[in-house]
Coordinates of C-alpha atoms in Angstrom, one line a residue:
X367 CA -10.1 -108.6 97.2
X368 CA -8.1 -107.5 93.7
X369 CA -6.7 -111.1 93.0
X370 CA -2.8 -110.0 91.8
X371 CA -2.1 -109.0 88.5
X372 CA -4.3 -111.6 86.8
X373 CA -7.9 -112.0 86.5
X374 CA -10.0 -110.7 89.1
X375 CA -13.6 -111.5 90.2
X376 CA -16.0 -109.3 90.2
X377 CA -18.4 -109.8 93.0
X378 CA -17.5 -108.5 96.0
X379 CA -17.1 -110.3 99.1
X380 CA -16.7 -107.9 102.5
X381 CA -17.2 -108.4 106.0
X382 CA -20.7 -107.5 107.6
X383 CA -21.1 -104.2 107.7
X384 CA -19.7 -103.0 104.6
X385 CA -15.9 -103.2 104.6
X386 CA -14.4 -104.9 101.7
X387 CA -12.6 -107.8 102.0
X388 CA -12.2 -108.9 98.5
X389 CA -13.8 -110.0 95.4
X390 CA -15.3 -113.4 95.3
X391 CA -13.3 -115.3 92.3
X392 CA -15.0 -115.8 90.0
X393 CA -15.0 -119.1 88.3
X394 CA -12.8 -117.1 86.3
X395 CA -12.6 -116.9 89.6
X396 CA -14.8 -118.6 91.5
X397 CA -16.0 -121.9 91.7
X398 CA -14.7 -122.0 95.0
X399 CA -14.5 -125.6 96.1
X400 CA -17.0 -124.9 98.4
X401 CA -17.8 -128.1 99.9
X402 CA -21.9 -128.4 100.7
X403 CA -21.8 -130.0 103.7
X404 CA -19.0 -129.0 105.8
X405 CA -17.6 -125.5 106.4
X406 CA -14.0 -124.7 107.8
X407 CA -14.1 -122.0 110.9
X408 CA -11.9 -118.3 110.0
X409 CA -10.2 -118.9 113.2
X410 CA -9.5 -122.9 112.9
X411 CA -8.6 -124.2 109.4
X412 CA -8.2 -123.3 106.1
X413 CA -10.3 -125.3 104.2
X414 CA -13.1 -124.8 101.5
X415 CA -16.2 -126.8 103.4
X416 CA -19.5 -125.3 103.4
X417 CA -18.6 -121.6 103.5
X418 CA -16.3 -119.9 102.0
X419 CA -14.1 -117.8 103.9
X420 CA -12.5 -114.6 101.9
X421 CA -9.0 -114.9 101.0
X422 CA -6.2 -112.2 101.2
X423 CA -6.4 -111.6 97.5
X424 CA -2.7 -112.5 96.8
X425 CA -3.7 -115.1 94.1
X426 CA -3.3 -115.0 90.4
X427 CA -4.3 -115.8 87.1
X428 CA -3.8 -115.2 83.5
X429 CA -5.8 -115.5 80.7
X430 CA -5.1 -117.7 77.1
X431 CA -5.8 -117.1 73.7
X432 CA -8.7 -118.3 71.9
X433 CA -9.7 -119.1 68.5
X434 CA -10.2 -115.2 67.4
X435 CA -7.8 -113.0 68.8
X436 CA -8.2 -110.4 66.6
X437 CA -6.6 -107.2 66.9
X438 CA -9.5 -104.2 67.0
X439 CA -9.0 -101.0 68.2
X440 CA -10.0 -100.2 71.8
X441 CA -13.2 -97.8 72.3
X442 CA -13.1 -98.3 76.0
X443 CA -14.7 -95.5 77.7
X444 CA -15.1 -93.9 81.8
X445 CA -18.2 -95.6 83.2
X446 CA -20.5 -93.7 83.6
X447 CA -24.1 -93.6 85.5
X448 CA -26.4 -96.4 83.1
X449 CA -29.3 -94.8 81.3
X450 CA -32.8 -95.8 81.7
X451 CA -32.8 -98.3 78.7
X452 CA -29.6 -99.5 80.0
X453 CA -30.6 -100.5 83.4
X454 CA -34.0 -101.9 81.6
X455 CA -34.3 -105.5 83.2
X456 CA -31.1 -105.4 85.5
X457 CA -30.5 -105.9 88.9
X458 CA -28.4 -105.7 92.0
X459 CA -27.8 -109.2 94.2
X460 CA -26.9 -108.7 97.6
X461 CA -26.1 -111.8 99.8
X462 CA -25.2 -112.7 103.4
X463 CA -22.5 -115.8 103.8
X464 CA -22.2 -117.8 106.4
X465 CA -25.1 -118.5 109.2
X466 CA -23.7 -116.1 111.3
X467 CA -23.8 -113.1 108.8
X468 CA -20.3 -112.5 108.9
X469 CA -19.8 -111.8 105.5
X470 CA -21.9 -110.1 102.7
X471 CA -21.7 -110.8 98.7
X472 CA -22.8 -107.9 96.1
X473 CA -23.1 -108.7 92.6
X474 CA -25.8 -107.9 89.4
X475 CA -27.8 -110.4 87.6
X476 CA -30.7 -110.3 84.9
X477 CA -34.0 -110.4 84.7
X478 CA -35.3 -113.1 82.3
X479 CA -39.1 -113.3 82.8
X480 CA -41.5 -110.7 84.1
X481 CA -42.6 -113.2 87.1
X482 CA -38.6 -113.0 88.3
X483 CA -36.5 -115.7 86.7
X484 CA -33.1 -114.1 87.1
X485 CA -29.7 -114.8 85.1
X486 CA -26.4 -114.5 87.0
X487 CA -23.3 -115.8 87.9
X488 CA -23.0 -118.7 90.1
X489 CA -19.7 -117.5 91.9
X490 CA -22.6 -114.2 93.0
X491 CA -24.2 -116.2 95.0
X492 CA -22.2 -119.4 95.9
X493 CA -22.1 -119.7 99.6
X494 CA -24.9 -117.8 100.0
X495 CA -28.1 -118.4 102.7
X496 CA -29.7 -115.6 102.3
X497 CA -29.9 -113.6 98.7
X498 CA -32.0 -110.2 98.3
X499 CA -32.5 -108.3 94.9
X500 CA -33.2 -105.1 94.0
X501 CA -35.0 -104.3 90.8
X502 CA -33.4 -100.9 89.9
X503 CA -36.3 -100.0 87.1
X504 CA -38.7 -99.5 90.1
X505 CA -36.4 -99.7 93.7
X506 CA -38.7 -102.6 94.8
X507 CA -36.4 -105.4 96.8
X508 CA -37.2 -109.3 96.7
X509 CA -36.1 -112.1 98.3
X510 CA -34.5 -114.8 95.8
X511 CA -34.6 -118.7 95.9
X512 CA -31.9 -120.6 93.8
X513 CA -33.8 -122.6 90.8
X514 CA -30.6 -123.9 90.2
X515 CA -26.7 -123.2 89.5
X516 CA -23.6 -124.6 87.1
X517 CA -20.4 -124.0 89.5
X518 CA -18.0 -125.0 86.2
X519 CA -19.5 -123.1 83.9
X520 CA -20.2 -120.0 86.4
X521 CA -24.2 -119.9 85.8
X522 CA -27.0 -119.7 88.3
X523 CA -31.0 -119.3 88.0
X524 CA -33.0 -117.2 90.8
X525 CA -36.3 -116.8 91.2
X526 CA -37.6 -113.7 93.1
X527 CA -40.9 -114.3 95.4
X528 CA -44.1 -112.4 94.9
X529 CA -42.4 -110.3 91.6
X530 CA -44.8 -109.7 88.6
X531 CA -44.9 -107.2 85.9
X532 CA -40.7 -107.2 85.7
X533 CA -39.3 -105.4 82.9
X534 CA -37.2 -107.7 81.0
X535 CA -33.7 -107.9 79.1
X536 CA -33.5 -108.1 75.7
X537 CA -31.5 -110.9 74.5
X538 CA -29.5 -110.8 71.0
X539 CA -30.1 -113.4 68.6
X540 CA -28.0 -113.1 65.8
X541 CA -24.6 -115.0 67.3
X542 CA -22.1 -113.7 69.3
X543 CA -20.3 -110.4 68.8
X544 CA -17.3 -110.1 66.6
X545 CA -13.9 -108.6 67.5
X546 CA -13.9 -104.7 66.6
X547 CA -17.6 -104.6 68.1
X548 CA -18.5 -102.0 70.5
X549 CA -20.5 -102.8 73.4
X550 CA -21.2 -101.4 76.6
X551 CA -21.3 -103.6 80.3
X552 CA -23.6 -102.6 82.9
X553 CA -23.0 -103.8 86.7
X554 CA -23.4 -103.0 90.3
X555 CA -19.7 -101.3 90.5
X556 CA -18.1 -101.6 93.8
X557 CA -21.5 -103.0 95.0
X558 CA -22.8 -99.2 95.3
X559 CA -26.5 -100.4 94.6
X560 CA -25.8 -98.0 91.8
X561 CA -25.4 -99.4 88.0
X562 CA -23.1 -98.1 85.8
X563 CA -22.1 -98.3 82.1
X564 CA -18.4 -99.5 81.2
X565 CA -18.4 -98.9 76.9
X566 CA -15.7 -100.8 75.3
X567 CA -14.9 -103.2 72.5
X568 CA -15.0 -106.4 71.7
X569 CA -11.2 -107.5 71.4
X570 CA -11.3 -111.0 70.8
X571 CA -13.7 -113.8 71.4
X572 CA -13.6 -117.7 72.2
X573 CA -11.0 -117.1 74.8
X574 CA -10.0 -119.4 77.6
X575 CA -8.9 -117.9 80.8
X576 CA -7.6 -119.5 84.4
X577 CA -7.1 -118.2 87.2
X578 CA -6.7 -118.8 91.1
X579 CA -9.9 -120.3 93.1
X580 CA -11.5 -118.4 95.4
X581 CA -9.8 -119.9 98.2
X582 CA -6.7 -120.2 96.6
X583 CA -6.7 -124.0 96.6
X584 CA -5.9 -124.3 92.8
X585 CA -6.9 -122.9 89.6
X586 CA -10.2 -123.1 87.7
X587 CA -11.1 -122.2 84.2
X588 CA -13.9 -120.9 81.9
X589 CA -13.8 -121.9 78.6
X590 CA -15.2 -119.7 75.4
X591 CA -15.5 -116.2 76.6
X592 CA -15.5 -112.8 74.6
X593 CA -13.0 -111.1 75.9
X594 CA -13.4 -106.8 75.7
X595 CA -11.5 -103.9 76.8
X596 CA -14.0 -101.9 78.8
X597 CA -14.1 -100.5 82.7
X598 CA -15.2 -103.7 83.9
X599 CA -15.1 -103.7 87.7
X600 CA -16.1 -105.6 91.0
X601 CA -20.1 -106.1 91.7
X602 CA -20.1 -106.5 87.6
X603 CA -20.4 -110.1 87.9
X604 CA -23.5 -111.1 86.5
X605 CA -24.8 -108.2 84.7
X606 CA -25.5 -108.1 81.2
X607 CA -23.0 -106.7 78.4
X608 CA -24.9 -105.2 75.3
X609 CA -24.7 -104.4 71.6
X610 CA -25.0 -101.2 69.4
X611 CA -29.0 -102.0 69.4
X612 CA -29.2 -102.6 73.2
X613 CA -29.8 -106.4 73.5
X614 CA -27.7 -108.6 75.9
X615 CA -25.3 -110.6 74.0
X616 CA -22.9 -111.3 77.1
X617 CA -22.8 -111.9 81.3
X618 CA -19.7 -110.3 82.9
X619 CA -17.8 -112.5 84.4
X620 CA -14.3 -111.6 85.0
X621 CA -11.7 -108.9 84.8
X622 CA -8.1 -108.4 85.0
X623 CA -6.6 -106.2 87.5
X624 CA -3.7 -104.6 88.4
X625 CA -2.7 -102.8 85.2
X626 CA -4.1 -99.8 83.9
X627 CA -6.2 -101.3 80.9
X628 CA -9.2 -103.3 82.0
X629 CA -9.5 -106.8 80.2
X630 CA -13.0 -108.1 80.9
X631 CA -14.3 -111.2 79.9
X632 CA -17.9 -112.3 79.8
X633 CA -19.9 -115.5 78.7
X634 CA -21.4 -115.4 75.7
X635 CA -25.6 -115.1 76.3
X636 CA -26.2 -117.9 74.1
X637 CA -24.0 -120.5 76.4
X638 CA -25.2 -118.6 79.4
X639 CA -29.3 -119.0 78.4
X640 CA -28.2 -122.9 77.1
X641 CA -27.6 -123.4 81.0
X642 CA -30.1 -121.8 82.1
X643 CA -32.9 -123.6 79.9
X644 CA -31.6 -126.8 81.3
X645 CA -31.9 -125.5 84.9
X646 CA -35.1 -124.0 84.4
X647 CA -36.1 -127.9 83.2
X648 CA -34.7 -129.4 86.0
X649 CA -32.1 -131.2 84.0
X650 CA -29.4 -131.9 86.6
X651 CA -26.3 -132.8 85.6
X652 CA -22.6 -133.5 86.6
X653 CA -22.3 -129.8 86.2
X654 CA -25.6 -128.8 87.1
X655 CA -27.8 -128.5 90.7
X656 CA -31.3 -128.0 90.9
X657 CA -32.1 -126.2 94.1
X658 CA -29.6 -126.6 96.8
X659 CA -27.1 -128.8 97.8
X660 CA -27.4 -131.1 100.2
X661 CA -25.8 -130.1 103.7
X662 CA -24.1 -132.4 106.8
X663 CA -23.7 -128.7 109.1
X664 CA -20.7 -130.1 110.5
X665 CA -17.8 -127.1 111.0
X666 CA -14.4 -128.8 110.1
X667 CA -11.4 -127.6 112.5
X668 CA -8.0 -126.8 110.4
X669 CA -6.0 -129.0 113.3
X670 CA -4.6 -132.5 112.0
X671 CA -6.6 -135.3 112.9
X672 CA -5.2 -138.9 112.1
X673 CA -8.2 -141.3 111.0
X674 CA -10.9 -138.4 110.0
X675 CA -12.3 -135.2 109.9
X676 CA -11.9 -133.0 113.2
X677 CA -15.6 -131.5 114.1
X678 CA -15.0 -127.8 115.2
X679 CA -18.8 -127.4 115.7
X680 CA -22.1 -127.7 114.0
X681 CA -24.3 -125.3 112.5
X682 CA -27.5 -125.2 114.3
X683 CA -30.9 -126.4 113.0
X684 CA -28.8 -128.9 110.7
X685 CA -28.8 -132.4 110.4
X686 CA -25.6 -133.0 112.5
X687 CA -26.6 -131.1 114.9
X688 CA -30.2 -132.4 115.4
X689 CA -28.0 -136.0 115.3
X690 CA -26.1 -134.5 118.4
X691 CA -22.7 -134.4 117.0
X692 CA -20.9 -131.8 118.2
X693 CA -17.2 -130.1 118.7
X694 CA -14.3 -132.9 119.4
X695 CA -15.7 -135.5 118.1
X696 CA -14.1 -137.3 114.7
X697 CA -16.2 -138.3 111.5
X698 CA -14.0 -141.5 110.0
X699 CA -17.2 -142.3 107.5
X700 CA -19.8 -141.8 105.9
X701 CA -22.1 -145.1 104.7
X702 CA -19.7 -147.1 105.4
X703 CA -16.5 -145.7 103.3
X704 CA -13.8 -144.2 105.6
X705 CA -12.9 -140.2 104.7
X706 CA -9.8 -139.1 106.3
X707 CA -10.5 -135.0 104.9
X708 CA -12.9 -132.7 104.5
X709 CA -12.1 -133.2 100.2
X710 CA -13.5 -136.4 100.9
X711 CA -15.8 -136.1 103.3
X712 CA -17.0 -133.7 100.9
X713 CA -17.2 -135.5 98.0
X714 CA -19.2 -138.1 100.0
X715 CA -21.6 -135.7 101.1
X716 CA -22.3 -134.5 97.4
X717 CA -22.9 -137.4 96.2
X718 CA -26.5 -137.1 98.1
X719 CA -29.7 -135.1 97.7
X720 CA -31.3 -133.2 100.5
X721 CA -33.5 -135.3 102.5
X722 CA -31.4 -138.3 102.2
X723 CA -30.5 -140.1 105.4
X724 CA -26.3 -141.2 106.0
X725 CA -24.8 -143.1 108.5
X726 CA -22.1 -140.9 110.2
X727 CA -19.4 -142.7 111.7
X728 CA -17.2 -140.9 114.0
X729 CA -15.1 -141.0 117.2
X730 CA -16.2 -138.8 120.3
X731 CA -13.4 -136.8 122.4
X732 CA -13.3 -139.7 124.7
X733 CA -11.9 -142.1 121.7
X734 CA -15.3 -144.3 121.6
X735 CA -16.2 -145.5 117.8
X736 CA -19.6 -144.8 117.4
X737 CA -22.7 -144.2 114.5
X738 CA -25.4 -141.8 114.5
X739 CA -28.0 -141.4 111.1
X740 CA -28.0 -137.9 109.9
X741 CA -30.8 -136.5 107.4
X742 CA -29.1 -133.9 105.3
X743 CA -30.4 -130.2 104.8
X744 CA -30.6 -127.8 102.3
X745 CA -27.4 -126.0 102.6
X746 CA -26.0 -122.8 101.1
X747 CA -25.8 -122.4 97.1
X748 CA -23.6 -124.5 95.3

């Protein structure tokens, strides 16, 4: 989905079996509030718990000026098909959302170590529960696990199984880019499977941007971005924008959309590898996940409830399911402390790790109070 006028994600988000629905917002637009535990049904609410539905697109944003917002001249360029040395270490992410397979994801990350350690956006694969990438040096696909993810900051680490001998990216170490800079983006555009080359120009860096949520709940920002006039489009998300001398020295992120000129904005590499050290160490954070979030499986229903969360269904082979809660009945708390919406509910739910145990408490469609222990899951990324 093109998100208004203002800045626009740039993975794409479709229904299964290809047509597009939208582009996920990134945390320029997306840090969704996905809640990990709960997800809202298409047909029954409108919520953000546990899977994230895709929006109409009629959300907007605007961007805000940062510390250097210098005036160099534009070199932006028509994309065009990426070159062997430009697609050197890239990738294309594909994901399915939702249990059911409903909907489909398509972004671009990078590959950091030759084993599979792979740099992308979170907002790529938020949602997801099942993530396949494709190494476009040799064709070969793998399946990815999530080492770990920052939703604020809009970072995630994969790891592919069984990869070895992976050609790498090259990462720039001599600071981040300076406005007048030409540089070039390579993606996934339009979630082809087919990379392409944006060349454009740094036009100002250390920007701060906000823009709608995914579900268009509220805004979200990124903070510290280099901001560049180049064909930056949906499926970009994630992939890698480089120097004059080929190295990586930014992650596409976001783009405006609805004028003619393309404003991208991408995280500088240096903040981007920061987070993904810690991740890669297992350093969780308030920010930061390691592995997957903890999971309830409980579907919220959109229809008012007075003293709880209305259970639409549960997802099978999860932890409220295996407790036998099921559609109809009411969840008023959760260890004790009452949660009269799915925000809370949650909240509550995040606070845990997967593998804890919670006591549910919850009405059935008969109105009889009752308590049931539920061991949380792994649910989808964060």
């Amino acid at each position: 989905m093109v998100i208004g006028s203002g800045i626009a994600a740039l993975a794409i988000v479709g229904a299964a079996g290809g047509t597009a629905l939208g582009l996920s917002s990134q945390h320029t637009t997306t840090t969704s509030s996905q809640s990990q535990g709960t997800t809202t049904l298409p047909d029954t609410g409108s919520g953000t718990n546990g899977f994230t539905v895709p929006g109409d697109g009629s959300g907007s944003g605007s961007g805000s000026s940062g510390t250097d917002s210098g005036s160099g001249t534009s070199t932006e360029s028509p994309a065009t098909a990426a070159t062997a040395a430009q697609k050197k270490g890239v990738v294309t992410i594909n994901t399915v959302l939702n249990y059911d397979a409903s909907s489909q994801a398509a972004g671009t990350g990078m590959v950091l170590t030759s084993d599979g350690t792979i740099l992308t956006n979170n907002h790529v694969i938020q949602g997801a529960t099942s993530i396949t990438v494709t190494d476009e040096t040799t064709g070969k696909e793998y399946k990815a696990d999530v080492v770990g993810s920052d939703a604020t900051n809009d970072v995630a680490v994969l790891k592919l199984e069984g990869a070895s001998g992976l050609s790498t990216v090259t990462l720039d170490d001599d600071g981040e880019p300076s406005t007048g800079d030409t540089v070039t983006d390579v993606g996934n555009a339009e979630g082809t499977g087919n990379l392409v080359a944006a060349e454009g120009s740094v036009t100002a860096t250390d920007q701060d941007i906000q823009v709608q949520s995914e579900t268009g709940t509220g805004t979200e920002s990124l903070t510290g971005l280099i901001e560049i006039a180049a064909d930056i489009v949906s499926g970009d998300s994630g992939g890698p924008v480089l120097d004059s001398e080929g190295e990586v020295v930014g992650m596409a992120t976001a783009a405006s959309s609805g004028t003619a000129d393309v404003t991208g904005y991408a995280i500088p590499i240096t903040t981007a590898k920061s987070i993904a050290e810690k991740i890669l160490a297992g350093e969780s954070s308030s920010t930061i996940t390691i592995g997957l979030p903890a999971f309830l499986g409980v579907q919220v229903s959109g229809t008012a409830s007075t003293g709880g969360v209305a259970v639409a269904g549960t997802v099978e082979g999860s932890g409220a399911a295996s407790a036998g809660l099921v559609a109809g009945d009411t969840i008023t708390s959760i260890d004790g402390t009452a949660v009269a919406s799915s925000d809370a509910l949650t909240s509550a739910i995040q606070s845990h790790s997967v593998g804890d145990k919670v006591t549910v408490g919850y009405t059935d469609s008969t109105g009889a109070a009752k308590t049931v222990t539920v061991t949380l899951t792994a649910g989808p990324a964060a």
